Amino acid sequence: MNLMQTIKGSMTEGFFPQGWDMERIDRCCAHAPETIEERQPHWHEGFRPVACEELGELEVKMGHEIALQIRSSREQGRKLACILPAGPMGMYKWAVFFLRAWQVDCSHVYGFNMDEWSDDAGNTLSPDNPGSFQYAMEQAFYGPLGEYTVPVAQRHFATKEALPRYAEQIAALKAEGAQLITIFGIGRMMHIAFWEPHFGGEYESDATWRQATHRIAAQLHPLTIEQNAITSFKSRTTLVPCRANTIGPGIFLQSDAIIGGCDGALGRGMQWQGLSLWTTLRYGPDRWLPSTYMPTFPGSLFFLRELAGPLAAAVN
């Protein structure tokens, strides 16, 4: 007895995106935990999942990877465009630690925050509001870098005025030889940024979906709202906006490399990200599951080993 066998006529019927193959998603999650790093045919040869035993290890390794990319581009005399998330956040502390220790000037870095909460008109929280992603980034990354920080004019945030200019700005940087790196976490709904899977039904083909660079006041899926209630608002669902401004595949699919993180363990054996991790790694690229494209790029996806499961019923 499972979801697929009991969903018809239930309150859950129609809840998940129409393009989701639930049987296929379930098969992705049925593998033995020790097989999670086995290479798949659709992975880029330069892609690798990296298991971490605990959260501190994941934060250090992600921060180190970010700092290495920034230092490497500096040494090569290249500009670096970074798509930045406001979560996972612990990595920024360590990116700052390494960059300051190495005395790396970040004046060659251009930061593009991938998303931001919004109302139905695309208006966002003020930058000094602790709930805004801009505030989080200034406090966790740009501010602590001190004299080595990214110039203010090169910090871009997903307001309704700035977000539509991202694609042109990134294209100009790439024309100058800059690389684009997307740093990300995987959503419960397998979104990247707030580019939700149900958007897939609004495009007639993969080709047209891939061209979409952004969306203002995007409608978030209820599971995305509840994920953020758990991870960012101490369970207080009433504080979570139902919309957000976000980049789209027309930007993140231009990445030259990726750095991803999955740290969705809740304690006492509970977690929310195991299904998302396994589906991302095993399903294969599909516009109804945006995160499934990320293994097709070179880079690393750091994850807590406990997310590998086994994903099965448990008594807590």
Coordinates of C-alpha atoms in Angstrom, one line a residue:
M1 CA 0.0 0.0 0.0
N2 CA 1.6 3.3 -1.1
L3 CA 0.9 6.8 -2.5
M4 CA 0.5 5.6 -6.1
Q5 CA -2.0 2.9 -5.1
T6 CA -4.1 5.3 -2.9
I7 CA -3.9 8.7 -4.5
K8 CA -6.9 8.4 -6.8
G9 CA -9.9 10.3 -5.2
S10 CA -7.7 11.6 -2.4
M11 CA -7.0 15.2 -1.4
T12 CA -3.5 14.6 -2.8
E13 CA -4.7 13.8 -6.3
G14 CA -3.5 16.7 -8.5
F15 CA -1.1 18.0 -5.9
F16 CA 2.1 16.9 -7.6
P17 CA 3.1 18.3 -11.0
Q18 CA 1.5 16.5 -13.8
G19 CA 4.8 15.7 -15.5
W20 CA 6.1 13.7 -12.5
D21 CA 6.4 10.0 -13.0
M22 CA 5.9 8.9 -9.4
E23 CA 6.8 5.3 -10.1
R24 CA 10.1 6.3 -11.6
I25 CA 10.8 8.7 -8.7
D26 CA 10.1 5.8 -6.3
R27 CA 12.5 3.6 -8.2
C28 CA 15.2 6.2 -8.0
C29 CA 14.9 6.1 -4.2
A30 CA 14.9 2.3 -3.9
H31 CA 18.7 1.7 -4.3
A32 CA 21.0 0.7 -1.6
P33 CA 22.7 3.6 0.2
E34 CA 26.2 2.5 -0.7
T35 CA 25.4 2.8 -4.4
I36 CA 24.5 6.5 -4.4
E37 CA 27.9 7.6 -5.8
E38 CA 27.9 5.1 -8.7
R39 CA 28.3 6.9 -12.0
Q40 CA 25.3 7.3 -14.2
P41 CA 25.4 7.5 -18.1
H42 CA 23.9 11.0 -18.1
W43 CA 26.4 12.5 -15.7
H44 CA 29.0 14.9 -17.0
E45 CA 32.5 13.3 -16.8
G46 CA 33.5 16.1 -14.4
F47 CA 30.5 15.7 -12.1
R48 CA 30.9 13.9 -8.7
P49 CA 28.7 13.5 -5.7
V50 CA 30.7 13.9 -2.4
A51 CA 29.4 12.2 0.8
C52 CA 30.0 14.1 4.1
E53 CA 29.6 12.5 7.5
E54 CA 28.2 15.5 9.3
L55 CA 27.1 19.0 8.7
G56 CA 30.3 20.7 9.7
E57 CA 32.3 18.7 7.1
L58 CA 29.8 19.6 4.4
E59 CA 30.0 23.3 5.2
V60 CA 33.8 23.3 5.2
K61 CA 34.0 21.5 1.9
M62 CA 31.5 23.6 0.1
G63 CA 33.1 26.8 1.5
H64 CA 36.5 25.5 0.4
E65 CA 35.2 24.7 -3.1
I66 CA 33.7 28.2 -3.5
A67 CA 36.9 29.8 -2.3
L68 CA 39.0 27.7 -4.6
Q69 CA 37.0 28.7 -7.6
I70 CA 37.3 32.4 -6.7
R71 CA 41.1 32.1 -6.1
S72 CA 41.6 30.1 -9.3
S73 CA 39.8 32.7 -11.5
R74 CA 41.8 35.5 -9.8
E75 CA 45.1 33.7 -10.5
Q76 CA 44.0 33.1 -14.1
G77 CA 43.1 36.8 -14.6
R78 CA 39.5 35.9 -15.3
K79 CA 36.3 37.5 -14.1
L80 CA 33.9 35.1 -12.3
A81 CA 30.1 35.3 -12.3
C82 CA 28.6 33.4 -9.4
I83 CA 24.9 32.5 -9.1
L84 CA 24.5 32.5 -5.3
P85 CA 21.8 31.0 -3.0
A86 CA 20.7 32.1 0.4
G87 CA 21.0 28.5 1.6
P88 CA 22.8 26.4 2.5
M89 CA 24.4 29.2 4.5
G90 CA 27.1 27.6 6.6
M91 CA 29.4 27.4 3.5
Y92 CA 29.8 31.1 3.4
K93 CA 31.5 31.3 6.8
W94 CA 34.2 28.9 5.5
A95 CA 34.5 30.6 2.0
V96 CA 35.2 33.8 3.9
F97 CA 37.7 32.0 6.2
F98 CA 39.7 30.6 3.3
L99 CA 39.6 33.8 1.1
R100 CA 40.8 36.0 4.0
A101 CA 43.5 33.5 4.9
W102 CA 44.7 33.4 1.4
Q103 CA 44.3 37.2 1.0
V104 CA 42.3 36.8 -2.2
D105 CA 40.9 40.1 -3.5
C106 CA 37.4 39.4 -4.8
S107 CA 37.1 42.5 -7.0
H108 CA 36.9 40.2 -10.1
V109 CA 33.8 38.5 -8.7
Y110 CA 30.2 39.3 -9.8
G111 CA 27.5 37.9 -7.5
F112 CA 24.0 37.2 -8.8
N113 CA 21.6 36.1 -6.1
M114 CA 19.3 33.5 -7.6
D115 CA 16.0 34.4 -6.0
E116 CA 14.2 36.5 -3.4
W117 CA 10.8 36.5 -1.7
S118 CA 8.2 38.7 -3.4
D119 CA 4.5 39.7 -3.4
D120 CA 2.3 39.1 -6.4
A121 CA 3.7 42.2 -8.1
G122 CA 7.3 41.2 -7.6
N123 CA 8.1 43.6 -4.9
T124 CA 10.7 42.4 -2.4
L125 CA 11.6 42.9 1.2
S126 CA 13.8 45.9 2.1
P127 CA 17.6 45.0 2.1
D128 CA 17.7 45.6 5.9
N129 CA 14.9 43.1 6.6
P130 CA 16.3 40.0 8.3
G131 CA 14.0 37.9 6.3
S132 CA 15.4 39.0 2.9
F133 CA 18.0 37.0 1.0
Q134 CA 20.0 40.2 0.4
Y135 CA 20.3 40.8 4.1
A136 CA 21.4 37.2 4.6
M137 CA 24.1 37.5 1.9
E138 CA 25.4 40.8 3.2
Q139 CA 25.7 39.4 6.7
A140 CA 27.1 36.0 5.8
F141 CA 29.4 36.7 2.9
Y142 CA 29.9 40.2 1.6
G143 CA 30.3 41.9 4.9
P144 CA 32.6 39.4 6.6
L145 CA 35.0 39.5 3.6
G146 CA 36.0 43.0 4.7
E147 CA 38.7 44.6 2.6
Y148 CA 38.7 41.6 0.2
T149 CA 35.0 41.8 -0.6
V150 CA 33.1 41.9 -3.8
P151 CA 32.5 45.6 -4.9
V152 CA 29.0 46.8 -4.1
A153 CA 28.3 47.6 -7.8
Q154 CA 29.0 43.9 -8.6
R155 CA 26.5 42.5 -6.2
H156 CA 23.1 41.8 -7.8
F157 CA 19.9 40.8 -6.1
A158 CA 16.7 39.4 -7.5
T159 CA 14.5 42.5 -7.4
K160 CA 11.9 43.1 -10.1
E161 CA 14.1 45.8 -11.5
A162 CA 17.5 44.0 -11.4
L163 CA 16.5 40.4 -12.2
P164 CA 15.5 41.0 -15.9
R165 CA 19.0 42.4 -16.5
Y166 CA 20.8 39.3 -15.3
A167 CA 20.9 37.4 -18.6
E168 CA 22.4 40.4 -20.5
Q169 CA 24.9 41.1 -17.7
I170 CA 26.1 37.5 -17.5
A171 CA 26.3 37.3 -21.3
A172 CA 28.5 40.4 -21.4
L173 CA 30.8 38.9 -18.7
K174 CA 31.0 35.6 -20.6
A175 CA 31.9 37.5 -23.7
E176 CA 34.9 38.9 -21.8
G177 CA 36.0 35.4 -20.8
A178 CA 34.3 35.1 -17.5
Q179 CA 33.1 31.7 -16.2
L180 CA 29.7 31.2 -14.7
I181 CA 29.4 29.0 -11.6
T182 CA 26.0 28.1 -10.1
I183 CA 26.0 27.4 -6.4
F184 CA 22.8 25.8 -5.2
G185 CA 20.8 23.6 -2.8
I186 CA 18.1 21.2 -4.1
G187 CA 14.6 21.9 -3.1
R188 CA 12.1 19.4 -1.8
M189 CA 10.3 19.8 -5.1
M190 CA 13.6 19.4 -7.0
H191 CA 13.7 23.0 -7.9
I192 CA 16.8 25.1 -8.6
A193 CA 16.5 28.5 -7.2
F194 CA 12.7 29.0 -7.0
W195 CA 12.3 27.6 -10.5
E196 CA 9.5 25.2 -9.7
P197 CA 8.7 21.9 -11.5
H198 CA 5.1 22.8 -12.3
F199 CA 6.4 25.6 -14.6
G200 CA 7.3 22.8 -17.0
G201 CA 3.6 22.6 -18.1
E202 CA 3.7 26.1 -19.4
Y203 CA 6.2 25.4 -22.1
E204 CA 5.5 23.5 -25.3
S205 CA 8.9 21.9 -25.5
D206 CA 12.2 21.5 -23.6
A207 CA 13.8 24.0 -26.0
T208 CA 11.4 26.8 -25.0
W209 CA 11.7 25.9 -21.3
R210 CA 15.5 26.1 -21.5
Q211 CA 15.3 29.7 -22.9
A212 CA 13.4 31.1 -19.9
T213 CA 15.9 33.3 -18.0
H214 CA 13.7 34.4 -15.0
R215 CA 10.3 34.9 -13.5
I216 CA 8.9 37.7 -11.4
A217 CA 6.4 36.8 -8.6
A218 CA 6.7 33.1 -9.4
Q219 CA 4.0 31.0 -7.7
L220 CA 5.7 28.6 -5.3
H221 CA 4.5 25.0 -4.7
P222 CA 3.0 24.3 -1.3
L223 CA 5.8 21.8 -0.5
T224 CA 8.3 24.6 -1.2
I225 CA 6.5 26.9 1.2
E226 CA 6.4 24.2 3.9
Q227 CA 10.1 23.3 3.3
N228 CA 11.0 26.9 4.0
A229 CA 8.7 27.0 7.0
I230 CA 10.8 24.2 8.4
T231 CA 14.3 25.3 7.4
S232 CA 14.0 29.1 7.7
F233 CA 11.1 30.1 9.8
K234 CA 11.1 27.7 12.8
S235 CA 8.0 25.9 11.5
R236 CA 6.0 29.2 11.2
T237 CA 4.3 28.6 7.9
T238 CA 2.4 31.9 8.2
L239 CA 5.6 33.9 7.7
V240 CA 6.5 32.3 4.3
P241 CA 5.6 34.3 1.2
C242 CA 3.8 32.3 -1.5
R243 CA 5.7 34.0 -4.4
A244 CA 9.3 34.8 -5.3
N245 CA 11.4 36.3 -8.0
T246 CA 13.8 33.7 -9.5
I247 CA 16.3 32.9 -12.2
G248 CA 15.3 30.2 -14.7
P249 CA 17.0 27.6 -16.8
G250 CA 18.0 30.2 -19.4
I251 CA 20.6 31.2 -16.8
F252 CA 21.5 28.2 -14.7
L253 CA 21.9 25.9 -17.7
Q254 CA 24.6 28.3 -19.0
S255 CA 26.9 27.2 -16.1
D256 CA 30.5 26.3 -16.7
A257 CA 30.6 24.5 -13.4
I258 CA 28.3 23.8 -10.4
I259 CA 28.7 23.5 -6.6
G260 CA 25.8 21.9 -4.9
G261 CA 24.8 21.0 -1.4
C262 CA 22.2 18.7 0.3
D263 CA 22.1 19.1 4.1
G264 CA 18.4 18.4 4.8
A265 CA 18.7 16.2 7.9
L266 CA 16.4 17.1 10.8
G267 CA 17.7 14.9 13.6
R268 CA 16.5 11.7 15.2
G269 CA 16.7 9.9 11.9
M270 CA 14.3 12.4 10.2
Q271 CA 15.1 14.2 6.9
W272 CA 13.4 15.9 4.0
Q273 CA 16.0 15.8 1.2
G274 CA 16.8 12.1 0.6
L275 CA 14.1 11.7 -2.2
S276 CA 15.3 15.0 -3.8
L277 CA 18.9 13.8 -3.8
W278 CA 18.3 10.4 -5.2
T279 CA 15.9 11.7 -7.9
T280 CA 18.4 14.4 -8.9
L281 CA 21.2 11.8 -9.3
R282 CA 19.2 9.0 -11.0
Y283 CA 16.1 10.3 -12.8
G284 CA 17.9 11.9 -15.8
P285 CA 17.4 15.4 -17.2
D286 CA 13.7 16.4 -17.2
R287 CA 12.1 19.9 -17.2
W288 CA 9.5 18.7 -14.7
L289 CA 12.4 18.1 -12.2
P290 CA 14.8 21.0 -12.7
S291 CA 17.5 19.7 -10.4
T292 CA 18.0 16.6 -12.6
Y293 CA 20.0 18.8 -15.0
M294 CA 22.7 19.6 -12.5
P295 CA 24.6 16.3 -12.8
T296 CA 25.1 17.1 -16.5
F297 CA 27.6 19.8 -15.5
P298 CA 31.1 19.5 -14.1
G299 CA 31.4 20.1 -10.4
S300 CA 30.5 18.7 -7.1
L301 CA 27.3 17.9 -5.2
F302 CA 28.1 17.6 -1.5
F303 CA 25.6 15.7 0.6
L304 CA 25.1 14.3 4.1
R305 CA 25.6 10.6 3.9
E306 CA 22.5 9.9 6.0
L307 CA 20.4 11.3 3.2
A308 CA 21.3 8.2 1.1
G309 CA 19.0 6.2 3.4
P310 CA 17.8 3.6 3.1
L311 CA 14.6 5.6 2.4
A312 CA 12.1 3.3 4.0
A313 CA 9.6 3.3 6.8
A314 CA 11.1 3.8 10.3
V315 CA 9.9 4.0 13.9
N316 CA 11.2 7.2 15.6

